Tab-separated table of C-alpha atoms in Angstrom:
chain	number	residue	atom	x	y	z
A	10	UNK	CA	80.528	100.928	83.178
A	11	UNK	CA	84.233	101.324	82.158
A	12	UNK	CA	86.354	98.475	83.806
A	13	UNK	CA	89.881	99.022	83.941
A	14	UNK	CA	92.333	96.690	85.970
A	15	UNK	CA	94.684	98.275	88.164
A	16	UNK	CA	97.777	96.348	89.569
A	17	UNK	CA	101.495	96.551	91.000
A	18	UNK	CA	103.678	94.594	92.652
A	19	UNK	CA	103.475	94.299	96.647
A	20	UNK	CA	104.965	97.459	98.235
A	21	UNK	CA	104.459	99.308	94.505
A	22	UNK	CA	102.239	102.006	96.119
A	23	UNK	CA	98.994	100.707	93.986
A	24	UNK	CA	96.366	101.707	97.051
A	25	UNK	CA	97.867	105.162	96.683
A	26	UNK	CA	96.756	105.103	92.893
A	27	UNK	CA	93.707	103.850	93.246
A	28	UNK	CA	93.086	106.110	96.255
A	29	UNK	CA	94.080	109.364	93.761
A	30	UNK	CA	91.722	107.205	91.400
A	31	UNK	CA	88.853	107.339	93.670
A	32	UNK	CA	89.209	110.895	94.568
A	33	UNK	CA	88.632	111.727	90.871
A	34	UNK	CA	85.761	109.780	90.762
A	35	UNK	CA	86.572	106.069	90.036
A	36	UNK	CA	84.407	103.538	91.755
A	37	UNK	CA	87.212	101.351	93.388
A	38	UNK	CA	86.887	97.814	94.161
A	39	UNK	CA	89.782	96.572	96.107
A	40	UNK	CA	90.522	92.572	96.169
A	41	UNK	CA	92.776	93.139	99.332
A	42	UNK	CA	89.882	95.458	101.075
A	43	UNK	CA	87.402	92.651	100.256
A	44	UNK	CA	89.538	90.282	101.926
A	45	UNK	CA	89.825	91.617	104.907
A	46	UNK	CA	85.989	92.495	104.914
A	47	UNK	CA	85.718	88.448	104.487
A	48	UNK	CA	87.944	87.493	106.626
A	49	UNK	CA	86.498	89.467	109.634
A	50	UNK	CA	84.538	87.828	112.429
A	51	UNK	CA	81.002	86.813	111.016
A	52	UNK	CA	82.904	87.255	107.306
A	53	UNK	CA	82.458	84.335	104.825
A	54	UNK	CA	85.575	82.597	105.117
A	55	UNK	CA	87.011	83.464	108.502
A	56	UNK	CA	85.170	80.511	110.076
A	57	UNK	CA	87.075	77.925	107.133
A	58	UNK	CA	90.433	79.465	107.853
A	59	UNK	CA	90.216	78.445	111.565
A	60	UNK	CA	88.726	74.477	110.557
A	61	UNK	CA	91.420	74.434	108.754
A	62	UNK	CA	94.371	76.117	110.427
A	63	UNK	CA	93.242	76.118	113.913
A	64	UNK	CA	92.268	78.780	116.200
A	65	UNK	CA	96.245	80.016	116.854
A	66	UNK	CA	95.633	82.103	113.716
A	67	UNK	CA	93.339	84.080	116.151
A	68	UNK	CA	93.913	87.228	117.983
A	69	UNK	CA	92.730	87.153	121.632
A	70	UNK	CA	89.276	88.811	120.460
A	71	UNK	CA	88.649	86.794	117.917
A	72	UNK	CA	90.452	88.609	114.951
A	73	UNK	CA	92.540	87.753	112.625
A	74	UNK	CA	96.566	87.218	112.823
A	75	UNK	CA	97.246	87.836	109.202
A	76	UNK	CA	100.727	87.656	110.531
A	77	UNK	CA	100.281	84.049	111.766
A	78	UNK	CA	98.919	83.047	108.638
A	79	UNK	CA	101.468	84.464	106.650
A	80	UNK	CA	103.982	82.505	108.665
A	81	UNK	CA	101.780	79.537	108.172
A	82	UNK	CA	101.609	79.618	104.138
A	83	UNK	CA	104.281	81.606	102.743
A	84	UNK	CA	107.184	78.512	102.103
A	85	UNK	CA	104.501	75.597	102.764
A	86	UNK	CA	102.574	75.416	98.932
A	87	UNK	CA	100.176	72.874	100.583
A	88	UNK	CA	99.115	75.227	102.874
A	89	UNK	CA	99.368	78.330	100.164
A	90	UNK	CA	97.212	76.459	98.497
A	91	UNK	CA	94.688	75.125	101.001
A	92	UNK	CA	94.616	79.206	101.555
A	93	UNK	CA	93.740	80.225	98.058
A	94	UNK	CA	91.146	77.156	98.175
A	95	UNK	CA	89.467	78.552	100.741
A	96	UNK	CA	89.710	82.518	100.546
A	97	UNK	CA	89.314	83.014	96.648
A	98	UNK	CA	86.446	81.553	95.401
A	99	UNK	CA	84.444	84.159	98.123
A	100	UNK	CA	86.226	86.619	97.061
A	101	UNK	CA	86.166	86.259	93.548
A	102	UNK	CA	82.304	85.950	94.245
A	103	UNK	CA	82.032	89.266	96.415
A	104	UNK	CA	84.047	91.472	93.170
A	105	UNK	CA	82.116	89.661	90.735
A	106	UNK	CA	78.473	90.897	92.927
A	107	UNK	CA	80.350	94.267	93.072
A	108	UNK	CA	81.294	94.657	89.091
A	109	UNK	CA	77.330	93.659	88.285
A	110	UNK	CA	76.359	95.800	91.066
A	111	UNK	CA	78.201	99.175	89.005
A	112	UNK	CA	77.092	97.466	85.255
A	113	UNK	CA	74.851	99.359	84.292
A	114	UNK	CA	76.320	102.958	85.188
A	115	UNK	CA	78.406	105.106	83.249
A	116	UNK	CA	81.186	104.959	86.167
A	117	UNK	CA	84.551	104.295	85.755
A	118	UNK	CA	85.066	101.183	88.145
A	119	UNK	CA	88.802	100.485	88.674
A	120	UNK	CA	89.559	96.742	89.697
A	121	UNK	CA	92.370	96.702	92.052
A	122	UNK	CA	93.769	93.421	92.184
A	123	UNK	CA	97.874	92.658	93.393
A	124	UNK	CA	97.548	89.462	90.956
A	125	UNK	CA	95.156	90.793	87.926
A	126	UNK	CA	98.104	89.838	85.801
A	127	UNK	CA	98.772	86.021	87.338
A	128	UNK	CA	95.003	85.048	87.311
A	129	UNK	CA	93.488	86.646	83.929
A	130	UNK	CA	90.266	86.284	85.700
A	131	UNK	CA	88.683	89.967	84.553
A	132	UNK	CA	88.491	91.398	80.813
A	133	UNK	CA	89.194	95.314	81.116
A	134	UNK	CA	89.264	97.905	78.678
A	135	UNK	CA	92.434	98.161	79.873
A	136	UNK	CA	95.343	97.768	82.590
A	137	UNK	CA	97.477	100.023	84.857
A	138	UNK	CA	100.526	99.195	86.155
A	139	UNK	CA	102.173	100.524	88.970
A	140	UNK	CA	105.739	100.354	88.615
A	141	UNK	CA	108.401	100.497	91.253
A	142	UNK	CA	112.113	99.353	91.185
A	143	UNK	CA	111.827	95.515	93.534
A	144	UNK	CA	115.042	97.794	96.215
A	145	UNK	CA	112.603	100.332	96.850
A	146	UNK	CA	109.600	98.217	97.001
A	147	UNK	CA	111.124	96.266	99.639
A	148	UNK	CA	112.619	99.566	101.286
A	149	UNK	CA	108.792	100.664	102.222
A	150	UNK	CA	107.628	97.381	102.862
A	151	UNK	CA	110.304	97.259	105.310
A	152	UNK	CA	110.075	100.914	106.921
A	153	UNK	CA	106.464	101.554	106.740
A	154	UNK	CA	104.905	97.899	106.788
A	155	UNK	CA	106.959	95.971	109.435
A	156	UNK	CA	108.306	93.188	106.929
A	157	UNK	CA	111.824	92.135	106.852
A	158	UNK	CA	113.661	92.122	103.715
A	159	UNK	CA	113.936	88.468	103.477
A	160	UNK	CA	109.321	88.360	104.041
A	161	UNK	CA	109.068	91.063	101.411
A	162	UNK	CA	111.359	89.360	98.600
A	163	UNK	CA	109.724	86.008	99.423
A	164	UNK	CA	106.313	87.375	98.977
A	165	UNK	CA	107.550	89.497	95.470
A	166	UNK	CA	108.975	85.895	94.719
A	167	UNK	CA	105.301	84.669	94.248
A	168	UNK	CA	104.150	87.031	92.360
A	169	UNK	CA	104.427	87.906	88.263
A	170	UNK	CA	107.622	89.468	87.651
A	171	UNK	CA	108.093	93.269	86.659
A	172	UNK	CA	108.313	92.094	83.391
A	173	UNK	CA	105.336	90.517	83.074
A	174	UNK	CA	103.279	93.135	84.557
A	175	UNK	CA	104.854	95.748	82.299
A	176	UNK	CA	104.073	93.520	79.679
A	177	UNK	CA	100.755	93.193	80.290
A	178	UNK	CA	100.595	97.271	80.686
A	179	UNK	CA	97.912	99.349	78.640
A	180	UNK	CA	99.307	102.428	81.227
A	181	UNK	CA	102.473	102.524	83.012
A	182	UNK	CA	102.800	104.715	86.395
A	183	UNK	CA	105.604	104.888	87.818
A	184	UNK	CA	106.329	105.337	91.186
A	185	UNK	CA	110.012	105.341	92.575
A	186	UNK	CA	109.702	108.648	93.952
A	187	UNK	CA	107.880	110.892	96.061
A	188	UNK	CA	104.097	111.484	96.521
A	189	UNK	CA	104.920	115.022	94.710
A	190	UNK	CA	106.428	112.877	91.652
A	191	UNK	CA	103.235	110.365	91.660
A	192	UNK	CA	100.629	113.137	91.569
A	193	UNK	CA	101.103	114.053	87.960
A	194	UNK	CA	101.482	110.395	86.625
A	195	UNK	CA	97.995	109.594	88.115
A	196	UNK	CA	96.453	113.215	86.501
A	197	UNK	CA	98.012	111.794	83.296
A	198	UNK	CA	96.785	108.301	83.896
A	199	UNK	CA	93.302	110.008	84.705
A	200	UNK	CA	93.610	111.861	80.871
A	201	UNK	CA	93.829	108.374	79.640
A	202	UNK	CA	90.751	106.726	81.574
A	203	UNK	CA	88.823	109.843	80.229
A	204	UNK	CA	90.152	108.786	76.390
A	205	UNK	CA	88.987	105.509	77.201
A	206	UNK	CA	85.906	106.971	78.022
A	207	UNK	CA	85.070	108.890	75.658
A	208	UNK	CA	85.484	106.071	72.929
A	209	UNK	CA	83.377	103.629	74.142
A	210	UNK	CA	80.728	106.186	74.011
A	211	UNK	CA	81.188	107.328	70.704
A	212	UNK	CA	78.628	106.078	68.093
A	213	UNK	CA	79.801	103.442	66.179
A	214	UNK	CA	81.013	104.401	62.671
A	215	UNK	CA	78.456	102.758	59.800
């Protein structure tokens, strides 16, 4: 298994990386798809979140009002981190099953976590960054995700700066523009997974 760590700020367009990952072959694992698996009725922590918060976080059928939530923690750290207490050590558990699960393959897994950079919880062979400029970020998160600008800077607020991830940046793909522009960044980005690749099976000089 190759592991490389994939990560962007919220609204940088990472799921459509990993997504043109995938369709070249990368075994995905997605930390926000694994929440949402967990957080489903009969998940792992969906039961905890509503001891805790109480069943208004519930939709009428029994599902979950991520909105709700999100109005609960975001500017309340006690309850931010209540949150985290409850929802990451499952899912840290549930990538961890799925990394030994792909161990002893030749794939390339790609770990596609928003906060690879604040946690340091995974060693990779190596990190992508999606980048976007915060305005534009914000501008989808408000047109095609239903946030308001003042939800989608608080939330960018919380996470590592663009800095930081850039940083922290083996691979830089940038994505201000169009899905046109993206397309060749990711072949590119795909090039350098295949470098990757190809080193750690070479023999090892004597």
């Amino acid at each position: 298994m190759l592991l490389i760590g994939l990560t962007g700020g919220i609204g940088s367009g990472k799921s459509t990386v990993s997504a043109a990952l995938a369709r070249r072959g990368a075994v995905v694992i997605d930390a926000d798809a694994v929440v949402r698996e967990l957080q489903s009725p009969g998940g792992a922590v969906l039961d905890a979140m509503v001891a805790h918060f109480g069943p208004g976080i519930l939709h009428g059928d029994g599902t979950l009002d991520r909105q709700k939530v999100a109005d609960l923690v975001f500017g309340d750290d006690e309850q931010l981190k209540a949150l985290n207490a409850i929802v990451h050590p499952e899912v840290g558990a549930e990538i961890q099953r799925r990394m030994d699960a792909q161990a002893e393959t030749d794939h390339v897994v790609v770990l596609d976590v928003p906060l690879l950079v604040e946690s340091k919880a995974y060693t990779t062979a190596g990190t992508i960054v999606v980048d976007t400029d915060p305005d534009i970020a914000v501008e989808r998160l408000v047109a095609f995700r239903g946030f308001t600008e003042a939800d989608a800077r608080a939330r960018m607020a919380r996470q590592a700066t663009r800095e930081q991830r850039l940083e922290a940046a083996d691979f830089v793909v940038r994505n201000d523009g169009t899905p046109d522009d993206l397309e060749p960044q990711v072949e590119a980005c795909w090039a350098w997974i295949e470098g990757l690749r190809a080193e750690a099976a070479a023999p090892a000089a004597d």
